[in-house]
Amino acid sequence: MEKPTAPDALPLAADHKHFKGPPRPSRRRVVAFILAFTCIYYLLISQGLRDALFGWRPAHHDKHIKASCVQPDPIFPSQNDNLDKLQDIISSEGFRNATIDHLSGAVKVKSESFDDLGAIGEDKRWDVFYNLHAYLKATFPLIHDKLQVEKVNTHGLLYTWKGSDESLKPTLLMAHQDTVPVPPETIGAWTYPPWSGTYDGKYIWGRGAADCKSQLLATLETVELLLKAGFEPKRTILLSYGFDEECSGRQGAAHLANFIHERYGDGGIAVVVDEGSGFEETWGTVFFKPGTGEKGYIDVVATVRMPGGHSSIPPDHTSIGVLSEFITLIESEQYRLHLDHQNPYYQQLQCGAAYSPEFPKKLKKLLSKATSSHTCKAKRDHLAIEAAKQGPAIKYLMQTSQAADVISGGVKVNALPERVSVTVNHRINIGETSQVVRDRLTNLGGSIAKKYNLTLHAFDDKEEASSIILTETQHTLEVAPITPADGSVDGPFKVLAGTTRALYGEKAVVSPGIMTGNTDTKYYWDLTKHIFRFAPGYDPDAESMWRGIHTVDEKISVQYHLNSIRWFTLFVRNMDEATF
């Protein structure tokens, strides 16, 4: 490009000796200009830039965040000399020793459930629950003498303590009797044998100690104590214990829920408390997080069918190779991160911003923006992306997960595999549906089928040679309804939060929580809107109970177990005095 040339000369308008230039602006005009510029600046510049430059944040945002996480006052039941002594009894050495023996004995009773269990009455592996029932009857004699005890589908347990006021809907406490199996090859890796129920002075060790015989025994200890103290409930109390939660609950909780529904109908239960999330220490705060939601669930089986033959004359890509490429394609991109405003973790962030001294400034700024406007799903969710940096356990509270867990195919080393398959497990994010998974896998499967000249059958119940077939198992579950959790409104959440703060102090922050897994509560949705997945025990000096769940060295702190009993004792009494 050529360099531009300047004109020879600028035209002169007048003799420069007499030219005075433009008139000077008055001081009033200068002040007016500055004021106008300042106003325009504050109208046009983004709040994000103001935040970055000056740390400015509107006061109404803080008020809105705090209003979204109201902490009710501690709730104590009305004074009653006999019942008030229960807290001292639970703290006594005699009761401590007794409940250690009770939980240790329960752990010693094997109650494993397996994915391949046959029919009840035919598969002898179900019979372990007869032993557990006999143990519970011997350990809690008053319950089995005073309460109505019903067995549902042979091994499901339903205890009913009839209340005096039929206008009050029942309180329903849940747990499950079964445990995951202990693989024989892992027994040598345990510090103490998995069925020993060993007490080492702090922990009770063994399969099921934490998941979920502690909660099972805590609820039974609570009712036994209340019976001994002469408690006479106005509100009916139900104890419902399934026996196959670890393999989806179809024989246990599903039958129990139907049985209870026939008796009480839609919305016939005041509140349900089942196993679930407990406490978390983060941002300088102890949060107690009753689960108020659950992710959805879908297993998709992808099958590749291709011609067989002798492996000495193979095609460029066998069915195993094609399936492997499909799995790689699935894993090459994750589902989007999105924190829906209905997601309980969004509410925990609000609680953190309102009450935690160490809550990250960047999260608080992003939360303020999210509070004032919903994030468009087509855009990147910057709040979710920032929150996910805390680790996978947090990330998957805001994202549909995918995991290729089971694969099969090939029967002989010199025979080309004609049929291979993989099962991909998904836990569906709040705000999404199972159709999101079907659509994505259909799209990915279509690209693989086209590449290798195969026919795609996606969720159409059809199958043929030289094809990719996508099917789903019968366990598909949509995202659970979200439980109301406003601490300013009289209702079950306020009672739960008030009970928790009564036991653990007013510094305890009760926030809605969510886990990445599912519980037996999925069968109870029609019975109440108020379902809480909550493990109410707390021992700040103990290792996390989650470390040993479903693996070696499962254990539970005795102090944690005792605090669970304290909590359930207070909660049952507080619910009994509630009028909703």
Coordinates of C-alpha atoms in Angstrom, one line a residue:
M1 CA 0.0 0.0 0.0
E2 CA 1.3 3.4 -0.9
K3 CA 1.8 6.0 1.9
P4 CA -0.9 8.7 1.6
T5 CA 0.4 12.2 0.8
A6 CA -0.8 15.2 2.7
P7 CA -2.4 18.2 0.9
D8 CA -0.1 21.0 0.0
A9 CA -1.7 23.4 2.5
L10 CA -4.9 23.9 4.6
P11 CA -7.1 26.7 3.4
L12 CA -6.9 29.9 5.5
A13 CA -10.3 31.3 6.6
A14 CA -8.8 34.5 7.9
D15 CA -5.6 36.4 8.7
H16 CA -4.1 34.3 11.6
K17 CA -2.9 37.4 13.4
H18 CA -6.6 38.4 14.1
F19 CA -7.9 34.8 14.7
K20 CA -8.9 34.4 18.4
G21 CA -9.9 30.7 18.3
P22 CA -13.1 29.1 19.7
P23 CA -14.7 30.7 22.8
R24 CA -13.8 29.1 26.1
P25 CA -16.6 27.1 27.8
S26 CA -18.0 28.5 31.0
R27 CA -17.4 26.8 34.3
R28 CA -21.1 26.0 34.6
R29 CA -20.9 24.1 31.2
V30 CA -17.9 22.1 32.4
V31 CA -19.7 21.0 35.6
A32 CA -22.8 20.1 33.6
F33 CA -20.7 18.1 31.2
I34 CA -19.0 16.1 34.0
L35 CA -22.4 15.4 35.7
A36 CA -23.9 14.2 32.4
F37 CA -20.9 12.0 31.7
T38 CA -21.1 10.4 35.2
C39 CA -24.8 9.6 34.8
I40 CA -24.2 8.1 31.4
Y41 CA -21.3 6.0 32.8
Y42 CA -23.4 4.5 35.6
L43 CA -26.3 3.8 33.2
L44 CA -24.3 2.2 30.5
I45 CA -21.3 0.4 32.2
S46 CA -22.0 -3.2 33.1
Q47 CA -22.5 -4.1 36.7
G48 CA -19.8 -6.8 36.3
L49 CA -17.2 -4.0 35.5
R50 CA -18.4 -1.9 38.5
D51 CA -18.0 -5.0 40.7
A52 CA -14.5 -5.6 39.4
L53 CA -13.4 -2.0 39.7
F54 CA -15.1 -1.0 43.0
G55 CA -16.4 -4.2 44.6
W56 CA -19.9 -2.6 44.4
R57 CA -22.9 -4.7 44.9
P58 CA -26.5 -3.6 45.4
A59 CA -27.7 -4.1 49.0
H60 CA -31.0 -5.7 47.8
H61 CA -29.0 -8.7 46.4
D62 CA -27.7 -9.5 49.9
K63 CA -31.2 -9.2 51.3
H64 CA -32.6 -11.4 48.6
I65 CA -30.0 -14.1 49.2
K66 CA -30.5 -14.1 52.9
A67 CA -34.3 -14.2 52.4
S68 CA -33.7 -17.4 50.3
C69 CA -32.1 -19.2 53.3
V70 CA -34.1 -18.3 56.4
Q71 CA -32.9 -20.1 59.4
P72 CA -35.7 -20.8 61.9
D73 CA -35.2 -20.5 65.6
P74 CA -34.3 -23.7 67.4
I75 CA -37.5 -25.8 68.2
F76 CA -37.8 -27.6 71.5
P77 CA -40.8 -29.7 72.4
S78 CA -43.0 -28.7 75.3
Q79 CA -41.7 -29.4 78.8
N80 CA -42.4 -33.0 80.0
D81 CA -40.3 -34.3 82.9
N82 CA -40.3 -37.9 81.8
L83 CA -39.6 -37.1 78.1
D84 CA -37.1 -34.4 78.8
K85 CA -35.0 -37.0 80.7
L86 CA -34.4 -38.9 77.4
Q87 CA -31.5 -36.6 76.4
D88 CA -29.8 -37.4 79.7
I89 CA -30.5 -41.1 79.3
I90 CA -29.0 -41.1 75.8
S91 CA -25.9 -39.4 77.2
S92 CA -25.5 -42.0 80.0
E93 CA -22.8 -44.7 79.9
G94 CA -25.4 -47.4 80.3
F95 CA -27.3 -46.4 77.2
R96 CA -24.2 -45.9 75.2
N97 CA -23.0 -49.4 76.0
A98 CA -26.4 -50.8 75.2
T99 CA -26.7 -49.1 71.8
I100 CA -23.2 -50.1 70.9
D101 CA -24.2 -53.7 71.5
H102 CA -27.4 -53.3 69.6
L103 CA -25.8 -51.8 66.4
S104 CA -22.8 -54.2 66.6
G105 CA -25.2 -57.1 66.8
A106 CA -27.2 -55.9 63.8
V107 CA -24.0 -55.6 61.8
K108 CA -23.2 -59.3 62.6
V109 CA -26.4 -60.4 61.0
K110 CA -25.7 -60.7 57.2
S111 CA -28.3 -59.1 55.1
E112 CA -26.8 -58.7 51.7
S113 CA -28.9 -58.1 48.6
F114 CA -27.8 -59.0 45.1
D115 CA -28.7 -57.8 41.6
D116 CA -29.5 -61.3 40.4
L117 CA -31.8 -62.4 43.2
G118 CA -34.6 -64.7 42.2
A119 CA -38.2 -64.9 43.4
I120 CA -38.8 -64.5 47.1
G121 CA -39.5 -68.0 48.5
E122 CA -37.4 -69.6 45.8
D123 CA -34.0 -67.9 46.1
K124 CA -32.7 -68.9 49.5
R125 CA -30.5 -65.7 49.7
W126 CA -33.6 -63.8 50.7
D127 CA -33.8 -65.9 53.9
V128 CA -31.2 -63.8 55.7
F129 CA -33.9 -61.3 56.6
Y130 CA -35.6 -63.9 58.8
N131 CA -32.5 -63.8 61.0
L132 CA -32.5 -60.0 61.1
H133 CA -36.2 -59.8 62.0
A134 CA -35.6 -62.2 64.9
Y135 CA -32.7 -60.1 66.1
L136 CA -34.8 -56.9 66.0
K137 CA -37.6 -58.5 67.9
A138 CA -35.3 -59.6 70.6
T139 CA -33.5 -56.3 70.8
F140 CA -36.6 -54.0 70.9
P141 CA -39.2 -55.9 72.8
L142 CA -41.5 -53.0 73.6
I143 CA -41.9 -52.0 70.0
H144 CA -42.9 -55.5 69.0
D145 CA -45.3 -55.7 71.9
K146 CA -47.0 -52.3 71.7
L147 CA -46.9 -51.4 68.0
Q148 CA -48.7 -52.9 65.1
V149 CA -46.1 -54.9 63.1
E150 CA -46.9 -55.9 59.5
K151 CA -44.7 -57.8 57.1
V152 CA -45.2 -56.7 53.5
N153 CA -44.0 -59.0 50.6
T154 CA -42.6 -61.3 53.3
H155 CA -39.6 -59.2 54.4
G156 CA -40.7 -55.6 54.3
L157 CA -41.3 -54.2 57.8
L158 CA -44.0 -51.7 58.7
Y159 CA -44.5 -50.6 62.3
T160 CA -47.5 -48.4 63.2
W161 CA -47.8 -46.4 66.4
K162 CA -51.3 -45.2 66.3
G163 CA -51.8 -41.5 67.3
S164 CA -54.8 -40.1 69.2
D165 CA -55.6 -37.4 66.6
E166 CA -56.7 -38.9 63.3
S167 CA -56.8 -35.4 61.7
L168 CA -53.0 -35.2 61.9
K169 CA -51.1 -36.9 59.0
P170 CA -48.5 -39.5 60.1
T171 CA -44.8 -39.0 60.5
L172 CA -43.0 -41.7 58.4
L173 CA -39.4 -42.7 59.2
M174 CA -37.5 -45.0 56.7
A175 CA -34.4 -47.0 56.5
H176 CA -33.4 -50.2 54.6
Q177 CA -32.4 -53.6 56.1
D178 CA -30.1 -54.8 53.3
T179 CA -26.5 -54.1 52.5
V180 CA -24.4 -54.3 49.5
P181 CA -22.4 -57.6 49.3
V182 CA -18.9 -58.1 50.5
P183 CA -16.8 -59.5 47.6
P184 CA -14.9 -62.5 49.1
E185 CA -11.7 -61.4 47.5
T186 CA -11.8 -58.1 49.6
I187 CA -12.2 -59.6 53.0
G188 CA -8.5 -59.7 53.7
A189 CA -8.3 -56.0 53.1
W190 CA -10.6 -55.1 56.0
T191 CA -9.1 -53.8 59.2
Y192 CA -11.7 -55.8 61.1
P193 CA -13.7 -58.7 59.6
P194 CA -16.8 -57.2 57.7
W195 CA -19.3 -59.1 59.8
S196 CA -17.6 -58.7 63.1
G197 CA -19.3 -55.5 64.3
T198 CA -16.1 -54.7 66.1
Y199 CA -16.1 -51.6 68.4
D200 CA -12.7 -50.1 68.7
G201 CA -13.5 -47.4 71.3
K202 CA -14.7 -44.9 68.7
Y203 CA -16.2 -46.7 65.7
I204 CA -18.3 -49.7 65.0
W205 CA -16.9 -51.5 62.0
G206 CA -18.6 -53.7 59.4
R207 CA -20.7 -54.0 56.3
G208 CA -23.9 -52.0 56.9
A209 CA -22.7 -50.1 59.9
A210 CA -23.2 -46.8 58.1
D211 CA -25.4 -47.8 55.2
C212 CA -27.9 -48.1 56.6
K213 CA -28.1 -50.1 59.9
S214 CA -27.2 -47.0 61.9
Q215 CA -30.3 -45.2 60.8
L216 CA -32.4 -48.4 61.0
L217 CA -31.3 -48.9 64.7
A218 CA -31.5 -45.2 65.5
T219 CA -35.2 -44.9 64.6
L220 CA -35.9 -48.1 66.5
E221 CA -34.0 -46.9 69.6
T222 CA -36.0 -43.7 69.4
V223 CA -39.3 -45.4 69.5
E224 CA -38.3 -47.9 72.2
L225 CA -37.1 -44.9 74.4
L226 CA -40.3 -43.0 73.8
L227 CA -42.4 -46.1 74.8
K228 CA -40.4 -46.5 78.0
A229 CA -40.9 -42.9 78.8
G230 CA -44.7 -43.1 78.4
F231 CA -45.0 -41.0 75.3
E232 CA -48.5 -41.0 73.9
P233 CA -48.4 -39.6 70.4
K234 CA -51.2 -37.5 68.9
R235 CA -49.7 -38.0 65.4
T236 CA -49.4 -41.5 64.1
I237 CA -45.8 -42.7 63.7
L238 CA -44.8 -45.1 60.9
L239 CA -41.5 -47.0 60.5
S240 CA -41.0 -48.4 57.0
Y241 CA -38.0 -50.6 56.3
G242 CA -37.4 -52.0 52.8
F243 CA -35.0 -54.9 52.2
D244 CA -33.6 -54.5 48.6
E245 CA -32.7 -50.8 48.4
E246 CA -29.2 -51.7 47.1
C247 CA -30.8 -53.3 44.0
S248 CA -33.5 -50.7 43.3
G249 CA -36.1 -51.5 46.0
R250 CA -38.6 -53.1 43.7
Q251 CA -39.5 -55.9 46.1
G252 CA -39.2 -53.9 49.3
A253 CA -39.9 -50.2 49.2
A254 CA -42.1 -50.4 46.2
H255 CA -44.5 -52.9 47.9
L256 CA -44.3 -51.0 51.2
A257 CA -45.2 -47.7 49.5
N258 CA -48.2 -49.2 47.7
F259 CA -49.4 -50.8 51.0
I260 CA -49.1 -47.4 52.8
H261 CA -50.8 -45.6 49.9
E262 CA -53.8 -47.9 50.1
R263 CA -54.2 -47.0 53.7
Y264 CA -53.5 -43.3 53.6
G265 CA -54.0 -42.2 50.0
D266 CA -52.4 -39.4 47.9
G267 CA -50.7 -36.8 50.2
G268 CA -51.7 -38.8 53.2
I269 CA -48.4 -38.6 55.0
A270 CA -47.1 -35.4 56.7
V271 CA -43.4 -36.0 56.2
V272 CA -40.9 -38.7 55.2
V273 CA -37.4 -38.9 56.5
D274 CA -35.1 -41.5 54.9
E275 CA -31.4 -42.1 54.6
G276 CA -29.5 -39.4 52.7
S277 CA -27.1 -36.5 52.9
G278 CA -25.8 -35.3 56.3
F279 CA -23.5 -32.5 57.2
E280 CA -20.7 -30.7 55.3
E281 CA -18.1 -28.4 56.7
T282 CA -17.2 -25.8 54.0
W283 CA -16.6 -22.1 53.7
G284 CA -16.1 -21.8 57.5
T285 CA -19.6 -23.1 58.2
V286 CA -21.2 -26.4 59.2
F287 CA -24.1 -27.1 56.9
F288 CA -26.8 -29.7 57.6
K289 CA -28.2 -30.7 54.3
P290 CA -31.4 -32.7 54.2
G291 CA -31.9 -33.9 50.7
T292 CA -34.9 -32.2 49.1
G293 CA -34.4 -33.6 45.6
E294 CA -32.9 -36.5 43.7
K295 CA -31.4 -36.7 40.2
G296 CA -33.1 -38.9 37.6
Y297 CA -31.8 -42.2 36.4
I298 CA -31.5 -44.1 33.1
D299 CA -29.4 -47.1 32.0
V300 CA -29.0 -47.3 28.2
V301 CA -27.7 -50.5 26.6
A302 CA -25.9 -50.1 23.3
T303 CA -25.6 -53.3 21.2
V304 CA -23.6 -53.7 18.0
R305 CA -24.4 -56.6 15.7
M306 CA -22.1 -57.5 12.9
P307 CA -21.4 -60.7 10.9
G308 CA -19.3 -63.4 12.5
G309 CA -16.7 -65.6 10.9
H310 CA -13.1 -66.9 11.4
S311 CA -10.8 -64.3 13.0
S312 CA -8.1 -65.1 10.5
I313 CA -10.0 -63.2 7.9
P314 CA -11.3 -60.2 9.9
P315 CA -12.9 -57.0 8.7
D316 CA -11.0 -53.8 9.3
H317 CA -13.3 -53.2 12.3
T318 CA -14.9 -55.9 14.4
S319 CA -18.1 -55.3 16.4
I320 CA -15.9 -54.8 19.5
G321 CA -13.9 -52.1 17.6
V322 CA -17.1 -50.3 16.5
L323 CA -18.5 -50.4 20.0
S324 CA -15.3 -49.1 21.4
E325 CA -15.4 -46.2 19.1
F326 CA -19.0 -45.5 20.1
I327 CA -18.0 -45.5 23.8
T328 CA -15.0 -43.2 23.1
L329 CA -17.4 -40.8 21.2
I330 CA -19.8 -40.8 24.2
E331 CA -17.0 -40.1 26.6
S332 CA -15.4 -37.4 24.4
E333 CA -18.0 -34.9 25.5
Q334 CA -19.8 -34.5 28.7
Y335 CA -23.3 -33.2 29.3
R336 CA -23.5 -29.5 29.9
L337 CA -23.1 -28.0 33.3
H338 CA -26.2 -26.2 34.4
L339 CA -27.4 -25.1 37.9
D340 CA -31.1 -24.9 37.7
H341 CA -32.7 -22.5 40.2
Q342 CA -34.8 -25.4 41.5
N343 CA -31.6 -27.4 42.2
P344 CA -31.1 -27.7 46.0
Y345 CA -27.4 -26.9 45.5
Y346 CA -28.4 -23.5 44.2
Q347 CA -30.1 -22.9 47.5
Q348 CA -27.0 -24.1 49.4
L349 CA -24.9 -21.5 47.5
Q350 CA -27.4 -18.9 48.7
C351 CA -27.1 -20.1 52.2
G352 CA -23.3 -20.0 51.9
A353 CA -23.4 -16.5 50.5
A354 CA -25.7 -15.4 53.4
Y355 CA -24.0 -17.0 56.4
S356 CA -20.4 -18.3 55.5
P357 CA -17.5 -16.0 56.3
E358 CA -15.2 -17.7 53.8
F359 CA -17.7 -17.9 50.9
P360 CA -15.7 -17.2 47.7
K361 CA -16.1 -13.7 46.4
K362 CA -16.3 -14.8 42.8
L363 CA -19.1 -17.3 43.5
K364 CA -20.9 -14.6 45.4
K365 CA -20.7 -12.2 42.5
L366 CA -21.9 -14.8 40.0
L367 CA -24.7 -15.8 42.4
S368 CA -25.8 -12.2 42.6
K369 CA -26.1 -12.1 38.8
A370 CA -27.9 -15.4 38.7
T371 CA -30.3 -14.4 41.4
S372 CA -31.5 -11.4 39.3
S373 CA -32.0 -13.4 36.1
H374 CA -32.3 -17.0 35.0
T375 CA -29.5 -18.4 32.9
C376 CA -30.4 -19.2 29.4
K377 CA -29.8 -22.9 28.8
A378 CA -28.1 -22.1 25.4
K379 CA -25.4 -20.1 27.2
R380 CA -22.6 -21.2 29.4
D381 CA -23.6 -21.3 33.0
H382 CA -20.7 -19.4 34.6
L383 CA -22.0 -20.0 38.1
A384 CA -22.1 -23.7 37.6
I385 CA -18.7 -23.7 36.0
E386 CA -17.2 -21.9 38.9
A387 CA -18.9 -24.0 41.5
A388 CA -17.8 -27.2 39.8
K389 CA -14.1 -26.3 40.4
Q390 CA -14.7 -27.5 44.0
G391 CA -14.4 -31.1 42.7
P392 CA -16.4 -34.0 41.0
A393 CA -18.7 -34.5 44.0
I394 CA -20.0 -30.9 43.5
K395 CA -19.7 -30.9 39.7
Y396 CA -22.1 -33.9 39.4
L397 CA -24.8 -32.1 41.5
M398 CA -25.2 -29.8 38.4
Q399 CA -24.5 -32.2 35.5
T400 CA -26.0 -35.3 34.0
S401 CA -23.4 -38.0 34.5
Q402 CA -22.5 -40.8 32.2
A403 CA -20.5 -44.0 33.0
A404 CA -19.9 -47.0 30.8
D405 CA -20.1 -49.6 33.6
V406 CA -20.8 -53.1 32.0
I407 CA -19.5 -54.5 28.8
S408 CA -19.9 -57.9 27.2
G409 CA -19.0 -59.6 23.9
G410 CA -16.9 -62.2 22.3
V411 CA -16.9 -65.9 23.3
K412 CA -13.8 -67.4 21.6
V413 CA -10.4 -66.1 20.5
N414 CA -10.7 -67.3 16.9
A415 CA -14.3 -66.3 16.3
L416 CA -15.4 -62.8 15.3
P417 CA -17.9 -61.4 17.8
E418 CA -21.4 -61.2 16.4
R419 CA -23.0 -59.3 19.2
V420 CA -21.4 -57.0 21.8
S421 CA -23.0 -54.5 24.2
V422 CA -22.3 -51.9 26.8
T423 CA -24.5 -50.5 29.5
V424 CA -24.1 -46.8 30.2
N425 CA -25.5 -45.4 33.4
H426 CA -26.8 -41.9 33.6
R427 CA -27.9 -39.7 36.6
I428 CA -30.0 -37.0 35.2
N429 CA -29.5 -33.4 36.2
I430 CA -32.2 -31.2 37.9
G431 CA -33.9 -29.3 35.1
E432 CA -33.4 -32.1 32.5
T433 CA -35.2 -35.3 31.5
S434 CA -34.4 -38.7 30.3
Q435 CA -35.2 -37.6 26.8
V436 CA -32.0 -35.5 26.8
V437 CA -30.0 -38.7 27.1
R438 CA -32.0 -40.6 24.5
D439 CA -31.6 -37.7 22.0
R440 CA -27.9 -37.4 22.5
L441 CA -27.2 -41.2 22.2
T442 CA -29.4 -41.4 19.1
N443 CA -27.4 -38.7 17.5
L444 CA -24.0 -40.2 18.4
G445 CA -25.2 -43.7 17.5
G446 CA -26.4 -42.4 14.1
S447 CA -23.0 -41.1 13.2
I448 CA -21.3 -44.4 14.1
A449 CA -23.9 -46.4 12.2
K450 CA -23.5 -44.2 9.1
K451 CA -19.7 -44.5 9.2
Y452 CA -19.8 -48.3 9.2
N453 CA -22.9 -48.8 7.0
L454 CA -25.0 -50.2 9.9
T455 CA -28.7 -49.6 10.6
L456 CA -29.6 -47.7 13.8
H457 CA -32.5 -48.8 15.9
A458 CA -32.8 -46.2 18.7
F459 CA -35.4 -47.0 21.3
D460 CA -37.8 -48.5 18.8
D461 CA -37.9 -52.1 20.2
K462 CA -36.5 -53.4 16.9
E463 CA -33.4 -55.4 16.1
E464 CA -31.7 -56.8 13.0
A465 CA -28.3 -58.0 11.8
S466 CA -25.7 -55.4 11.0
S467 CA -27.1 -52.8 13.2
I468 CA -26.6 -50.7 16.3
I469 CA -29.5 -51.1 18.8
L470 CA -30.2 -48.7 21.7
T471 CA -32.5 -49.8 24.5
E472 CA -33.2 -48.6 28.0
T473 CA -33.7 -50.8 31.1
Q474 CA -36.9 -50.8 33.1
H475 CA -35.4 -48.7 35.8
T476 CA -35.7 -45.3 34.2
L477 CA -36.6 -42.6 36.7
E478 CA -37.2 -38.9 36.1
V479 CA -35.9 -36.2 38.4
A480 CA -37.7 -36.2 41.7
P481 CA -40.1 -33.5 42.7
I482 CA -38.4 -30.8 44.8
T483 CA -39.4 -30.7 48.5
P484 CA -40.6 -27.3 49.8
A485 CA -37.8 -25.9 52.0
D486 CA -38.7 -22.4 53.2
G487 CA -37.6 -21.9 56.8
S488 CA -40.0 -19.0 57.2
V489 CA -43.1 -21.1 56.5
D490 CA -44.7 -23.4 59.1
G491 CA -44.2 -26.9 57.7
P492 CA -42.0 -30.0 57.9
F493 CA -38.9 -28.3 56.7
K494 CA -39.1 -25.7 59.4
V495 CA -39.6 -28.4 62.0
L496 CA -36.6 -30.4 60.7
A497 CA -34.4 -27.3 60.6
G498 CA -35.5 -26.1 64.0
T499 CA -34.9 -29.5 65.5
T500 CA -31.4 -29.6 64.0
R501 CA -30.5 -26.2 65.3
A502 CA -31.9 -27.1 68.7
L503 CA -29.6 -30.1 68.9
Y504 CA -26.4 -28.6 67.3
G505 CA -26.7 -24.9 68.1
E506 CA -27.7 -21.8 66.2
K507 CA -24.4 -21.7 64.3
A508 CA -25.6 -24.7 62.4
V509 CA -26.9 -23.7 59.0
V510 CA -29.6 -25.9 57.6
S511 CA -29.7 -25.9 53.8
P512 CA -31.5 -28.0 51.2
G513 CA -29.2 -30.7 49.9
I514 CA -29.0 -33.2 47.1
M515 CA -27.0 -36.4 46.5
T516 CA -25.9 -37.9 43.2
G517 CA -27.5 -41.3 44.0
N518 CA -31.1 -42.4 44.6
T519 CA -32.9 -43.8 47.6
D520 CA -36.1 -45.8 48.3
T521 CA -38.0 -42.5 48.5
K522 CA -38.6 -42.7 44.8
Y523 CA -41.6 -45.0 45.5
Y524 CA -43.1 -42.5 48.0
W525 CA -43.7 -39.5 45.8
D526 CA -47.5 -39.8 45.8
L527 CA -47.6 -40.0 49.6
T528 CA -46.3 -36.5 50.4
K529 CA -44.5 -33.4 49.0
H530 CA -42.3 -33.3 52.1
I531 CA -39.6 -36.0 51.6
F532 CA -36.2 -35.5 53.2
R533 CA -33.2 -37.7 52.6
F534 CA -31.3 -37.0 55.7
A535 CA -28.7 -38.6 58.0
P536 CA -29.0 -36.4 61.1
G537 CA -26.0 -37.7 63.0
Y538 CA -22.9 -35.5 63.5
D539 CA -19.5 -36.1 65.0
P540 CA -17.0 -33.3 64.1
D541 CA -14.1 -35.5 65.3
A542 CA -14.9 -38.5 63.1
E543 CA -13.8 -39.5 59.6
S544 CA -16.5 -39.1 57.0
M545 CA -18.8 -42.1 57.1
W546 CA -18.9 -42.0 53.2
R547 CA -15.3 -43.2 53.0
G548 CA -16.2 -46.9 53.7
I549 CA -19.7 -47.1 52.2
H550 CA -19.9 -49.8 49.5
T551 CA -16.2 -50.6 50.0
V552 CA -13.8 -52.0 52.5
D553 CA -13.6 -50.7 56.1
E554 CA -17.1 -49.4 56.4
K555 CA -17.6 -48.0 59.9
I556 CA -19.7 -45.5 61.9
S557 CA -18.8 -43.3 64.8
V558 CA -20.6 -44.1 68.0
Q559 CA -21.0 -40.4 68.8
Y560 CA -22.6 -39.9 65.3
H561 CA -25.0 -42.8 66.1
L562 CA -25.9 -41.4 69.5
N563 CA -26.6 -37.9 67.9
S564 CA -28.9 -39.6 65.4
I565 CA -30.9 -41.0 68.2
R566 CA -31.0 -37.6 69.9
W567 CA -32.2 -36.0 66.7
F568 CA -35.0 -38.5 65.9
T569 CA -36.2 -38.3 69.5
L570 CA -36.6 -34.5 69.3
F571 CA -38.0 -34.6 65.8
V572 CA -40.7 -37.0 66.6
R573 CA -41.8 -34.9 69.6
N574 CA -41.6 -31.7 67.6
M575 CA -43.7 -33.2 64.7
D576 CA -46.2 -34.4 67.3
E577 CA -46.8 -30.9 68.4
A578 CA -47.0 -29.4 64.9
T579 CA -50.6 -28.6 63.8
F580 CA -50.2 -28.7 60.0

